[in-house]
Tab-separated table of C-alpha atoms in Angstrom:
chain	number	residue	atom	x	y	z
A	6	UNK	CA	0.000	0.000	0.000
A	7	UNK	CA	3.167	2.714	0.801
A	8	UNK	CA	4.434	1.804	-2.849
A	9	UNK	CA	0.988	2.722	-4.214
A	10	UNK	CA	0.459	5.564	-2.132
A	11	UNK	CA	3.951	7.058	-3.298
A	12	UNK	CA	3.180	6.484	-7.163
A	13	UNK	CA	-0.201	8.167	-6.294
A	14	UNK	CA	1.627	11.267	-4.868
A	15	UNK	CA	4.594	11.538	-7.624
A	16	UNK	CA	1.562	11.285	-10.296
A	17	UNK	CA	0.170	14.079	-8.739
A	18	UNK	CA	2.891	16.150	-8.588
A	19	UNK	CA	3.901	15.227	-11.906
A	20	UNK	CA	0.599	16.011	-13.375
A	21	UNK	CA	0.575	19.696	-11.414
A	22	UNK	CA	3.801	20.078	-13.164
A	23	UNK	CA	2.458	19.621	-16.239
A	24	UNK	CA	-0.995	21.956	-16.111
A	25	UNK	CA	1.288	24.478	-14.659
A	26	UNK	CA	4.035	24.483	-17.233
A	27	UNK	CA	0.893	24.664	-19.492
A	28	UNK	CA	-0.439	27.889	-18.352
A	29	UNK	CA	-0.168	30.429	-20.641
A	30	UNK	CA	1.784	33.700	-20.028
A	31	UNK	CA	-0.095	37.164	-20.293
A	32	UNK	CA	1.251	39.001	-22.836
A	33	UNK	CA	3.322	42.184	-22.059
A	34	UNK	CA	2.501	45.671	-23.143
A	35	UNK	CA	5.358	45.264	-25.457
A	36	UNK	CA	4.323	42.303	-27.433
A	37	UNK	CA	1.131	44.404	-28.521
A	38	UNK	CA	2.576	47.669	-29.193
A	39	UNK	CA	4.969	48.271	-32.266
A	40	UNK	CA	7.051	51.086	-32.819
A	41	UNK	CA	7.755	53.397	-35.709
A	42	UNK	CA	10.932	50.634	-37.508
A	43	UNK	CA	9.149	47.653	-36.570
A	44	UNK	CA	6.333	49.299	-38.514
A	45	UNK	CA	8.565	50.000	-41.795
A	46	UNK	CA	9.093	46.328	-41.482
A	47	UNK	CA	5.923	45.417	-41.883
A	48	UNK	CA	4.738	47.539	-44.819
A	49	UNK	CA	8.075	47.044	-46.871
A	50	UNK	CA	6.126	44.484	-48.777
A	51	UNK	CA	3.794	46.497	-49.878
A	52	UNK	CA	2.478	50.298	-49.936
A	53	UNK	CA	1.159	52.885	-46.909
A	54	UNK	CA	-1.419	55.305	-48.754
A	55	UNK	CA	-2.416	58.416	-46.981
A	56	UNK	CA	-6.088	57.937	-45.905
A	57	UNK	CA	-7.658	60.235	-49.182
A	58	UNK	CA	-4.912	58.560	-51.481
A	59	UNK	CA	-6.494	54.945	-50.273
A	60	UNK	CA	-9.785	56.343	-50.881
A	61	UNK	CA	-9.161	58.118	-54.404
A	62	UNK	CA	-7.320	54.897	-55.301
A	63	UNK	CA	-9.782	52.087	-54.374
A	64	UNK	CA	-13.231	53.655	-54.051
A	65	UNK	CA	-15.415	54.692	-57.152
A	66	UNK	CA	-18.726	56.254	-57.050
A	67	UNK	CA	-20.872	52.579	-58.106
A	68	UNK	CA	-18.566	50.207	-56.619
A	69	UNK	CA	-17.543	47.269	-58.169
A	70	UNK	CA	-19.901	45.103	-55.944
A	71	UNK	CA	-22.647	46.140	-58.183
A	72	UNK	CA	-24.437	43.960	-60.366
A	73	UNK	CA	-27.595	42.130	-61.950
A	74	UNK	CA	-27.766	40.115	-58.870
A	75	UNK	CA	-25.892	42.280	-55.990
A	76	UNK	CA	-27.991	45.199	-55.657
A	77	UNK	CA	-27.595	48.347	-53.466
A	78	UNK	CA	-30.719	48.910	-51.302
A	79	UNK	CA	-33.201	51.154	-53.716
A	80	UNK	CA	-32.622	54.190	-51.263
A	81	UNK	CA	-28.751	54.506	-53.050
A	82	UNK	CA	-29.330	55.804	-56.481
A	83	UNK	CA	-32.026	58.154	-58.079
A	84	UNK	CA	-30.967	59.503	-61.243
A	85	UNK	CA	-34.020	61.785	-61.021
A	86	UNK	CA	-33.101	63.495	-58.101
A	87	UNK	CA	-29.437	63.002	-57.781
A	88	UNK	CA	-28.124	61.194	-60.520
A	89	UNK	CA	-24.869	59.873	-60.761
A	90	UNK	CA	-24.841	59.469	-57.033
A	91	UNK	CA	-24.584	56.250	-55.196
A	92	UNK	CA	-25.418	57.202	-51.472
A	93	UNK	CA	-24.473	53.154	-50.558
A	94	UNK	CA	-21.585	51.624	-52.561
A	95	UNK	CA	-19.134	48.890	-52.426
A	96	UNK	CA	-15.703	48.572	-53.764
A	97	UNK	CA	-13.856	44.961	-52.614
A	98	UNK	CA	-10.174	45.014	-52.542
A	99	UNK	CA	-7.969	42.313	-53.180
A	100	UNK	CA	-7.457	39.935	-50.844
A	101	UNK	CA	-3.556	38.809	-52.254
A	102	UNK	CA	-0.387	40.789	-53.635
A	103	UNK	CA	0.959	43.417	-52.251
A	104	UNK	CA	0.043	45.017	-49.082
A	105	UNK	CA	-2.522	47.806	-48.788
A	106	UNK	CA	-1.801	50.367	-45.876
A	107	UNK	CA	-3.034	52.816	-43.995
A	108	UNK	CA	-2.543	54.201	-40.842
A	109	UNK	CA	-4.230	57.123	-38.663
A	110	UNK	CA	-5.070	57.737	-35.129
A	111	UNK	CA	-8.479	56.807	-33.416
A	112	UNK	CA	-10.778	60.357	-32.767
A	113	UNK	CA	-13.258	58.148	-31.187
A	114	UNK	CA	-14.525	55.955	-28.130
A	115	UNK	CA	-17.831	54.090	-27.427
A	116	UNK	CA	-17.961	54.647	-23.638
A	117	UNK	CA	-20.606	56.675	-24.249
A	118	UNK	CA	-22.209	54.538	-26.531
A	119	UNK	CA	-22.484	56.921	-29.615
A	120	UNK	CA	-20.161	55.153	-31.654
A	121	UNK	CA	-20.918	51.306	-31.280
A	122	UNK	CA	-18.678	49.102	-33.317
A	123	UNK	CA	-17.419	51.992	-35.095
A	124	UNK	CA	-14.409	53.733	-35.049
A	125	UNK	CA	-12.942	56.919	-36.909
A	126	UNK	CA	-8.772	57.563	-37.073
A	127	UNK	CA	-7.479	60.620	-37.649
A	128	UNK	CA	-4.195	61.822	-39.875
A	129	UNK	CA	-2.191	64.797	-40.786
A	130	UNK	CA	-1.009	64.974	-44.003
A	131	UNK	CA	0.685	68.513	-44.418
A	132	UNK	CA	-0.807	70.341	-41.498
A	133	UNK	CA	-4.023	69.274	-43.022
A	134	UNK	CA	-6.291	66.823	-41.290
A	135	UNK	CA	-7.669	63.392	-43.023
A	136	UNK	CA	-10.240	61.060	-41.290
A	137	UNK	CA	-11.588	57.681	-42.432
A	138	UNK	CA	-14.722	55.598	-40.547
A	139	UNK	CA	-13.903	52.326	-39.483
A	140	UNK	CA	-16.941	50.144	-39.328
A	141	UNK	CA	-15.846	46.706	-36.955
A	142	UNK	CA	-18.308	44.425	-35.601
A	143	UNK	CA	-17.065	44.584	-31.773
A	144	UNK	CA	-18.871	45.989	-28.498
A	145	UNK	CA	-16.717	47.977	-26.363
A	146	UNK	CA	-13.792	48.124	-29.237
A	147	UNK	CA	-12.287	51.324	-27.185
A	148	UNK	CA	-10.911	48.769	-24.487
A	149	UNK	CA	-8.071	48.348	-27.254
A	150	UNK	CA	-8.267	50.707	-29.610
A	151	UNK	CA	-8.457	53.980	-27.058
A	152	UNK	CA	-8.985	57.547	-28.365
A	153	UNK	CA	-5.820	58.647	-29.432
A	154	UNK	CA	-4.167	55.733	-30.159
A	155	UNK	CA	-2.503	55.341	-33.904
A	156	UNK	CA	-2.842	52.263	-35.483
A	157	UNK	CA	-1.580	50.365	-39.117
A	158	UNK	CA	-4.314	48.352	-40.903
A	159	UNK	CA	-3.311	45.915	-43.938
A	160	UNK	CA	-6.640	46.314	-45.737
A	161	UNK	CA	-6.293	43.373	-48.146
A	162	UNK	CA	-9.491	41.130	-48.019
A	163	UNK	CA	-11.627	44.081	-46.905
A	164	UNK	CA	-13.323	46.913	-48.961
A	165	UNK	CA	-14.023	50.670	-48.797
A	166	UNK	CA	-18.055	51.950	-49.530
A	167	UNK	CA	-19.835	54.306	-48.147
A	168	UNK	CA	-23.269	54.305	-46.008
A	169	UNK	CA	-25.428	56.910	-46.071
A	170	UNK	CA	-22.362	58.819	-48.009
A	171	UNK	CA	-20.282	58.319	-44.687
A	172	UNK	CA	-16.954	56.908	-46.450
A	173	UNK	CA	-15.975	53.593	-44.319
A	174	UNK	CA	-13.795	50.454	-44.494
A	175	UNK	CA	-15.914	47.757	-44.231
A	176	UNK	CA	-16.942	44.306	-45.885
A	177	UNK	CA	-19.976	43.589	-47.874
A	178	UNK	CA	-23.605	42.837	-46.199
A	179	UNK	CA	-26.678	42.002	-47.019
A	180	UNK	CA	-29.748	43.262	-45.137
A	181	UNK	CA	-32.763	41.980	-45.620
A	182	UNK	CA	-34.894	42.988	-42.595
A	183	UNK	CA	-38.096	43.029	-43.376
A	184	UNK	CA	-39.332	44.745	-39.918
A	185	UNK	CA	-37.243	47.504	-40.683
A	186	UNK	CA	-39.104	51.109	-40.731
A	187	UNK	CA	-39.947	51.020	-44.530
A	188	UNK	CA	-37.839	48.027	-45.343
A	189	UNK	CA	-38.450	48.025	-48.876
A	190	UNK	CA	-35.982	50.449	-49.588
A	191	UNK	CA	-33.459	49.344	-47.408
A	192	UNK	CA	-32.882	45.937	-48.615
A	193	UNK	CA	-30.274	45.042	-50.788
A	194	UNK	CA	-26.474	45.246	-50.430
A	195	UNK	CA	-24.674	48.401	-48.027
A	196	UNK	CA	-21.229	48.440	-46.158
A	197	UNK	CA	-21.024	46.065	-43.326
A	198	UNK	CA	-18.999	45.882	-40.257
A	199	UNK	CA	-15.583	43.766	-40.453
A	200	UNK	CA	-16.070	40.663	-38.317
A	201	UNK	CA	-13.484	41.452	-35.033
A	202	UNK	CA	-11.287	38.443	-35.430
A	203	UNK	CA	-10.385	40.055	-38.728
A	204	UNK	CA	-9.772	43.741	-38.104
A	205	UNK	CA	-7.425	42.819	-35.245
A	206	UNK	CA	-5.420	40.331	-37.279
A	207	UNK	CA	-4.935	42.658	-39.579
A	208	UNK	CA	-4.164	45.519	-37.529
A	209	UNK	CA	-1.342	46.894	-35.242
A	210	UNK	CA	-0.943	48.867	-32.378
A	211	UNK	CA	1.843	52.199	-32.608
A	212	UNK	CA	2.762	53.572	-29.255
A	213	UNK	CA	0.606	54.317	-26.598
A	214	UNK	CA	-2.769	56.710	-26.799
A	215	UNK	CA	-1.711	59.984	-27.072
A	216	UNK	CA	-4.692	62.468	-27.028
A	217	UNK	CA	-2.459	65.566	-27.270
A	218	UNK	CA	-1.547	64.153	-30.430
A	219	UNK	CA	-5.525	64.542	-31.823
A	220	UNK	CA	-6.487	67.924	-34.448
A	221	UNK	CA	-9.329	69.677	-34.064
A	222	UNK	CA	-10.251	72.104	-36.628
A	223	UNK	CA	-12.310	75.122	-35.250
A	224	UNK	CA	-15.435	75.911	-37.441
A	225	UNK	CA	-18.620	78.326	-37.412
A	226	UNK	CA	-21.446	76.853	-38.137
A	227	UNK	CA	-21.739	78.608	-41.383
A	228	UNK	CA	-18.365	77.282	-42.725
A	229	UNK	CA	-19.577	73.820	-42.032
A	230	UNK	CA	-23.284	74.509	-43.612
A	231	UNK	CA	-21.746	76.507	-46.700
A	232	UNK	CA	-21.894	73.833	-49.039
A	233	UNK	CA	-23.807	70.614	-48.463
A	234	UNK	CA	-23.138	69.451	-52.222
A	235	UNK	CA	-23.062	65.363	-51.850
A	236	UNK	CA	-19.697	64.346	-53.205
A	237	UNK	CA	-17.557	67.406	-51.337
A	238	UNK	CA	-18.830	66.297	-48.042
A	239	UNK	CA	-17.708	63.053	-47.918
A	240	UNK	CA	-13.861	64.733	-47.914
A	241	UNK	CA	-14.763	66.311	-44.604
A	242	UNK	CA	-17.400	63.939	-43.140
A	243	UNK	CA	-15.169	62.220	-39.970
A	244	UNK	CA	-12.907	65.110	-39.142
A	245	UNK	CA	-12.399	66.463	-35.398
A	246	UNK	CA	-13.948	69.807	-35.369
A	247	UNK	CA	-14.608	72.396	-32.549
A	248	UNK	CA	-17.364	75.436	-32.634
A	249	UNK	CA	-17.794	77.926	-30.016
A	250	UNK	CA	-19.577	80.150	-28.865
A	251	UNK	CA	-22.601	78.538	-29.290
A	252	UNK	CA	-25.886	77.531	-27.356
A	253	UNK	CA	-28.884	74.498	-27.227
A	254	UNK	CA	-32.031	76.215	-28.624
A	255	UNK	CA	-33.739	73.345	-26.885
A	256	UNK	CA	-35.103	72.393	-30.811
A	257	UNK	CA	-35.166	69.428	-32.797
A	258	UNK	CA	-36.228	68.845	-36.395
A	259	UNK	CA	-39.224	68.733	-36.911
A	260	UNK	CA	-40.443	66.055	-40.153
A	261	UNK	CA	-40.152	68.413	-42.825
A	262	UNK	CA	-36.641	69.313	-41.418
A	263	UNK	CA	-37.214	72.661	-39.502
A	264	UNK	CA	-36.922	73.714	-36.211
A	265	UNK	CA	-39.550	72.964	-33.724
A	266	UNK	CA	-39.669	73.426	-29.891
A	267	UNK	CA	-38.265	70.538	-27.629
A	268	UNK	CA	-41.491	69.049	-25.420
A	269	UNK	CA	-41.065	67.784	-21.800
A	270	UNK	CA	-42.462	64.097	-22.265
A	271	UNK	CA	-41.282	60.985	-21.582
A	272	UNK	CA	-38.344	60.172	-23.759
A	273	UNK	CA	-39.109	56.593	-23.774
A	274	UNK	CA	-42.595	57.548	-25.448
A	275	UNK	CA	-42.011	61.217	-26.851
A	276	UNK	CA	-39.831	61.577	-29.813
A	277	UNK	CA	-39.557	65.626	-29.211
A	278	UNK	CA	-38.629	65.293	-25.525
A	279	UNK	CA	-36.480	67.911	-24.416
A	280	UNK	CA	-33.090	65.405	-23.919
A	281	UNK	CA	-30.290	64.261	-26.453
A	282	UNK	CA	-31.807	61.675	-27.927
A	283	UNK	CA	-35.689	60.491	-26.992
A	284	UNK	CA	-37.217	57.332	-28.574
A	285	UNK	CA	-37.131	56.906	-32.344
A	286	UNK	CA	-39.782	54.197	-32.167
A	287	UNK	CA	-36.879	51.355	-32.409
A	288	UNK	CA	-36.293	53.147	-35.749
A	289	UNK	CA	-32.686	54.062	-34.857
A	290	UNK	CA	-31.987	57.224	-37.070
A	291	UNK	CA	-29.379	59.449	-34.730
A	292	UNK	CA	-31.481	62.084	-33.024
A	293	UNK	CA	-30.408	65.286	-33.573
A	294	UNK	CA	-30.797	68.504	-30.925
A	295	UNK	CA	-29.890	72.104	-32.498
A	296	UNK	CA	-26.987	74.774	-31.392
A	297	UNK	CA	-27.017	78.257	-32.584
A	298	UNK	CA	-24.629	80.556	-32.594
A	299	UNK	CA	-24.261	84.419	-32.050
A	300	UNK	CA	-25.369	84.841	-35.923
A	301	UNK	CA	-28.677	83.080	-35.403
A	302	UNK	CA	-27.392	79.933	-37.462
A	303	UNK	CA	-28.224	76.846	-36.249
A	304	UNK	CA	-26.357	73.216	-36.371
A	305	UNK	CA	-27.538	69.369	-35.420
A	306	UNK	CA	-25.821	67.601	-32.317
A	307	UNK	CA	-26.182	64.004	-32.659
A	308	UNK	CA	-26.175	61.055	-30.063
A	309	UNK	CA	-27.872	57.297	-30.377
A	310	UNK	CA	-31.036	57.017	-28.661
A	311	UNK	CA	-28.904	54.106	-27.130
A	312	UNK	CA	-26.097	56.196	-25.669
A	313	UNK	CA	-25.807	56.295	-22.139
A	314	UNK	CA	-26.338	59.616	-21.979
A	315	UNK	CA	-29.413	60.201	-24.324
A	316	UNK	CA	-32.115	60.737	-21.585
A	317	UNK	CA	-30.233	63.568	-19.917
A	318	UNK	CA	-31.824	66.831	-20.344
A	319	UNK	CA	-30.179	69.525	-22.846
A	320	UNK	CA	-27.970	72.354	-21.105
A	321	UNK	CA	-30.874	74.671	-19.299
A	322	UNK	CA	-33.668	72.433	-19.941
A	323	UNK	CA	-35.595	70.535	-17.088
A	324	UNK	CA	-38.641	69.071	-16.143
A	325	UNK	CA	-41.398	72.012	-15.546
A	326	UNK	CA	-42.339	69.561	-12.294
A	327	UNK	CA	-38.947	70.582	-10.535
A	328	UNK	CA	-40.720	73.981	-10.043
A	329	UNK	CA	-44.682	75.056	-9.175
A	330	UNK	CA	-46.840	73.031	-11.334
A	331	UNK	CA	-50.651	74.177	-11.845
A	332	UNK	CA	-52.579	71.408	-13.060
A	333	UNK	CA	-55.648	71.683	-15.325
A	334	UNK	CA	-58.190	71.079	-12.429
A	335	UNK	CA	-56.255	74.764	-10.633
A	336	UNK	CA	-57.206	76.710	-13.623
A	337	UNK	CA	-60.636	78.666	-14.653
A	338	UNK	CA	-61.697	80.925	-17.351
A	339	UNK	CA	-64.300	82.563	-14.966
A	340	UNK	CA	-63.071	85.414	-12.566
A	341	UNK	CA	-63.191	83.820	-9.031
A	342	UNK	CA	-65.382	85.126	-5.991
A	343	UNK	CA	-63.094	84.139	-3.435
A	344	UNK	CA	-59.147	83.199	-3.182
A	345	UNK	CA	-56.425	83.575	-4.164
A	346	UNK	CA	-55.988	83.578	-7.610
A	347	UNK	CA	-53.533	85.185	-10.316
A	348	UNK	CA	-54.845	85.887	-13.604
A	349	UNK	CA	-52.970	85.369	-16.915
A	350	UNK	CA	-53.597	85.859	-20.365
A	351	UNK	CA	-52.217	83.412	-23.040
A	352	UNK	CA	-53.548	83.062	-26.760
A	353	UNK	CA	-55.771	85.551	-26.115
A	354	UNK	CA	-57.571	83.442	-23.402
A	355	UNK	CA	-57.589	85.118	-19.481
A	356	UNK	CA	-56.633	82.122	-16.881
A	357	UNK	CA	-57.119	82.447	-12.939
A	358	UNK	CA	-54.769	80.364	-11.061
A	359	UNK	CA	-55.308	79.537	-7.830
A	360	UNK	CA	-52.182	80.139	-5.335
A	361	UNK	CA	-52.033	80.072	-1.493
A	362	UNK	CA	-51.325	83.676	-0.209
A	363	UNK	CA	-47.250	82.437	0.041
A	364	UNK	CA	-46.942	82.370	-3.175
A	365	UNK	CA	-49.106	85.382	-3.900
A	366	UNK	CA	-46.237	86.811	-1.623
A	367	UNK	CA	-43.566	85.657	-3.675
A	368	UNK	CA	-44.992	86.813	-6.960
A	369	UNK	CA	-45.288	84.783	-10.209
A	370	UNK	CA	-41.166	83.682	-11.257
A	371	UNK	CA	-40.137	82.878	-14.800
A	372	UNK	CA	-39.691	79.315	-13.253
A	373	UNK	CA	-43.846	78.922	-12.478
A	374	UNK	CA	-45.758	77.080	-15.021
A	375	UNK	CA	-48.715	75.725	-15.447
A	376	UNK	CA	-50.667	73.044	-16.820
A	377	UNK	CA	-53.881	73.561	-19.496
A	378	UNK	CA	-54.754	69.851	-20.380
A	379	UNK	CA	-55.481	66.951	-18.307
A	380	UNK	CA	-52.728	65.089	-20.072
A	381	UNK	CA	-50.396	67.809	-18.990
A	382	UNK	CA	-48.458	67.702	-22.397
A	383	UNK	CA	-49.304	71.776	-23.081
A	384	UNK	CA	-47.978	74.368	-20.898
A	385	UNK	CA	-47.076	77.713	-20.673
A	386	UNK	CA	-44.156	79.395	-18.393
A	387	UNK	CA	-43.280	83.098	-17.775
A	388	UNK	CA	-40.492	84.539	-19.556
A	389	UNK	CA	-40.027	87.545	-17.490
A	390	UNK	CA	-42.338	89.680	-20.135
A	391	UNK	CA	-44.787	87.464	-21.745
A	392	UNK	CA	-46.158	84.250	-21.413
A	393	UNK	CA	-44.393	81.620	-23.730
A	394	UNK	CA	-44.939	77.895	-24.828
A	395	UNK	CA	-41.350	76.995	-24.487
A	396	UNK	CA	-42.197	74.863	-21.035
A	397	UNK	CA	-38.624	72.742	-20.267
A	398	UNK	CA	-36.542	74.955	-22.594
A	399	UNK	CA	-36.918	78.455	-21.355
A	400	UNK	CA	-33.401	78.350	-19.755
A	401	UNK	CA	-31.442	76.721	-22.732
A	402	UNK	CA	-29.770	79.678	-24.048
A	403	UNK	CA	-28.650	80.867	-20.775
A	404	UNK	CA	-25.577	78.104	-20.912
A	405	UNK	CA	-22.843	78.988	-24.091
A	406	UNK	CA	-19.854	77.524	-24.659
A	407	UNK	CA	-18.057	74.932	-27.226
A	408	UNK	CA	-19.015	71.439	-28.776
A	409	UNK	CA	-16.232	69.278	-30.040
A	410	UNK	CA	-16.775	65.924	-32.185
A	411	UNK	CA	-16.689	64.242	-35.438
A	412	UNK	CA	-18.310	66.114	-38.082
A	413	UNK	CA	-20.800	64.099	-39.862
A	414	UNK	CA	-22.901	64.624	-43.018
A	415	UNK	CA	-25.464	61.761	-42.898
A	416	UNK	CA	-27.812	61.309	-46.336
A	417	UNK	CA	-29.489	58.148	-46.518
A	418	UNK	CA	-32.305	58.077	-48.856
A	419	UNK	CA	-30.982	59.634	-52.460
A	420	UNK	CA	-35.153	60.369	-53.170
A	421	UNK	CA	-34.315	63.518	-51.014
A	422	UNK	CA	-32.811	66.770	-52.170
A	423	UNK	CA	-29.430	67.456	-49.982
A	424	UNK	CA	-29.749	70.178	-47.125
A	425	UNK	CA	-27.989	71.835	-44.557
A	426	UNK	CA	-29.607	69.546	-42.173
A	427	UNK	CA	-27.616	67.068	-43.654
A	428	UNK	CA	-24.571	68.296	-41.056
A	429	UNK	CA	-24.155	67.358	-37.726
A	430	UNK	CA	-21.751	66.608	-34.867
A	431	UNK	CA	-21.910	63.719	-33.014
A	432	UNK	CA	-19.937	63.403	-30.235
A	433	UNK	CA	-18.452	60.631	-28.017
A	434	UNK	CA	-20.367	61.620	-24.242
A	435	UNK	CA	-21.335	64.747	-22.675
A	436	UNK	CA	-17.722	65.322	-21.736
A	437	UNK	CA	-17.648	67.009	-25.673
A	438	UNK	CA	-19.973	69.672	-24.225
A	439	UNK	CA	-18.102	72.745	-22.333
A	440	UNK	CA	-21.332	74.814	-21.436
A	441	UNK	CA	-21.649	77.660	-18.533
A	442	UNK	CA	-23.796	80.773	-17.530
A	443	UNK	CA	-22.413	84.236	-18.399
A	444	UNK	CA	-21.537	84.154	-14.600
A	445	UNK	CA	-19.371	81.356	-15.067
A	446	UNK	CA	-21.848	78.772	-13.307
A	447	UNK	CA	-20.997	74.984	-15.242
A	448	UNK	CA	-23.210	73.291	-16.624
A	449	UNK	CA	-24.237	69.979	-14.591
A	450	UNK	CA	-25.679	67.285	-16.205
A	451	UNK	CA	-29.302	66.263	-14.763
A	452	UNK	CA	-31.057	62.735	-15.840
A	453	UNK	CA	-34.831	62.495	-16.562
A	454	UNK	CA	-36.414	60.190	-13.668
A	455	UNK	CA	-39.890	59.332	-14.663
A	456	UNK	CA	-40.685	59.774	-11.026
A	457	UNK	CA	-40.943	63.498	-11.561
């Protein structure tokens, strides 16, 4: 029995041996990060393009993907409205040869949630600044690929199109979803996102994030609207830009594309609710809120109704409830006999309010609003000399300041004529917002809670 026992022993020792001679070592920082001569290495067999040369060279205006039997969804091309213009196109690139370069450094992160499996990299070619979308199919991508870090991609095997004009490196997919918001003409053939396992194989880290290292190009709103021609846009579509001076209006677009007043619903039911991005009905169009400057010229701010940050109000909006709120049941057309009341006209209509003889006291404050339907989705509030509709928004353009982010010109349906609206920034969180009062108060960020 001792032999036996001291075979059993030695066999286990021998076999923890083993499993632990078998564990795998974490790799070092090192291994993943490649510096500027190991990276000459790499592309000596082939060629690094600047990221407009790579586009000029290997991306036409139909692609070469289409054909009698690989269509582009129908909302690409209409020669009646646009013609010559492919909205959605595909151009493959060859998988052999040669290698195909490019390198740039990431602009972007998806903490926030506004860019999910997407990424945009930055370069500067001559002072001048280049960007290129990079559409991957990975959650959470910035845990390796961290704003400001430069990377090389080998783009063999992949191919360069363009969704919604948005220039992007990609690889071919078909959607055919027929639950899509008017499916019909959105199935067919578009730029897809390049499966992970491929994008990281064929990509390589340089240095460490550096965000000191990123460009941002300072813009009025009227430089950026200028032009909104369909080809010229997609040279500046991705670029870091800054504007300042500017304001929320507390407006969104409106279906025919003009501005309309924010409401102060329920973003999970109201599309116009007075946040960064409401509900779109599970449509999933970026929402857009507007900016104005000095000038009176206005400009979209995008975010994902999916962002972690799209239910937080704009800068000086709130919910009317965080002040005096008369509901519909406090307020009478008839002068009263007894109480204490304050009257107020609005669209030509005289109201009488009931108030306690506090707030009689205190007076009736800009902040005060109150209530005219039982569903309490009309108000009115005080503006300090007449009575106004803008309920949740009065306050926006008290907070100024700057918005930095990736400029984006967005066209998806080539049926439409272009338009300025066609321009927005999106940017990364709310940490792209630098907002405060003329008395230097900051801006804090407040959450709807459907409790209020």
């Amino acid at each position: 029995m001792k032999t036996y026992s001291t075979i059993s022993v030695m066999l286990l020792a021998l076999t923890a041996a083993v499993f632990t001679a078998c564990k795998p070592n974490a790799p070092s920082e090192e291994s993943l990060i490649y510096n500027e001569e190991q990276i000459q290495d790499i592309i000596a067999d082939g060629q690094l393009y600047t990221l407009d040369d790579f586009v000029r060279e290997f991306m036409s205006e139909e692609g070469n993907y289409l054909s009698d039997t690989a269509l582009y969804r129908t909302r690409s091309n209409d020669n009646s409205k646009n013609p010559g213009i492919y909205l959605f196109s595909i151009d493959t690139i060859r998988p052999d040869g040669p290698g195909i370069y490019i390198r740039g450094r990431v602009t972007t992160d998806d903490w926030g949630g506004n860019f999910y499996k997407a990424l945009v990299i930055q370069q500067i070619v001559n002072g001048e600044q280049q960007a290129l979308r990079l559409s991957v199919d990975a959650g959470s991508i910035s845990g390796l690929y961290q704003r400001g870090q430069e990377i090389l991609i080998r783009c063999n095997g992949f191919a360069i199109g363009r969704y919604a004009n948005q220039v992007q490196l990609c690889v071919p997919s078909y959607n055919n979803n027929v639950y899509a918001d008017r499916f019909r003409e959105k199935i067919g053939w578009a730029p897809g996102r390049i499966p992970f396992a491929r994008f990281k194989a064929a990509t390589y880290l340089i240095g460490k994030p550096d965000v000191s290292k990123l460009h941002y190009d300072t813009k009025t709103i009227a430089e950026i609207t200028a032009s909104y021609a369909v080809e010229p846009a997609r040279w500046e579509d991705g670029k870091l830009v800054r504007i300042e001076n500017v304001h929320y209006t507390g407006q969104c677009l409106s279906s025919n594309k003009t501005p309309m007043n924010c409401t102060f619903g329920n973003p999970t039911t109201d599309k116009e609710c007075n946040v960064f991005a409401p509900t779109t009905g599970n449509v999933g169009y970026p929402q857009s809120r507007l900016v104005e400057d000095n000038n009176g010229k206005y400009l979209c701010v995008s975010m994902s109704e999916y962002a972690k940050q799209a239910h937080f109000y704009l800068p000086g909006a709130e919910s009317p409830y965080f002040h005096t709120v008369y509901p519909f049941d406090s307020v009478q057309t008839d002068v009263p006999a007894e109480g204490y009341y304050l009257s107020a006209t609005v669209a030509n209509k005289t109201y009488y309010i009931r108030m306690d003889s506090a707030k009689v006291e205190e007076g009736w404050t800009m902040d005060d609003v109150f209530l005219i339907d039982e569903e309490g989705k009309t108000g009115y509030v005080y503006d300090g000399s007449a009575w106004s509709d803008k309920v949740g928004i009065l306050h926006c353009p008290e907070y100024s300041g700057s918005v930095t982010g990736i400029l984006s010109y967005y066209m998806d349906n080539a049926g439409y004529a272009p338009a300025a609206t066609n321009w927005a920034i999106s940017i990364c969180d709310l940490s792209d917002l630098d907002m405060k009062k003329a008395d230097g108060t900051v801006w804090q960020p407040i959450e709807y809670y459907a409790g209020w």
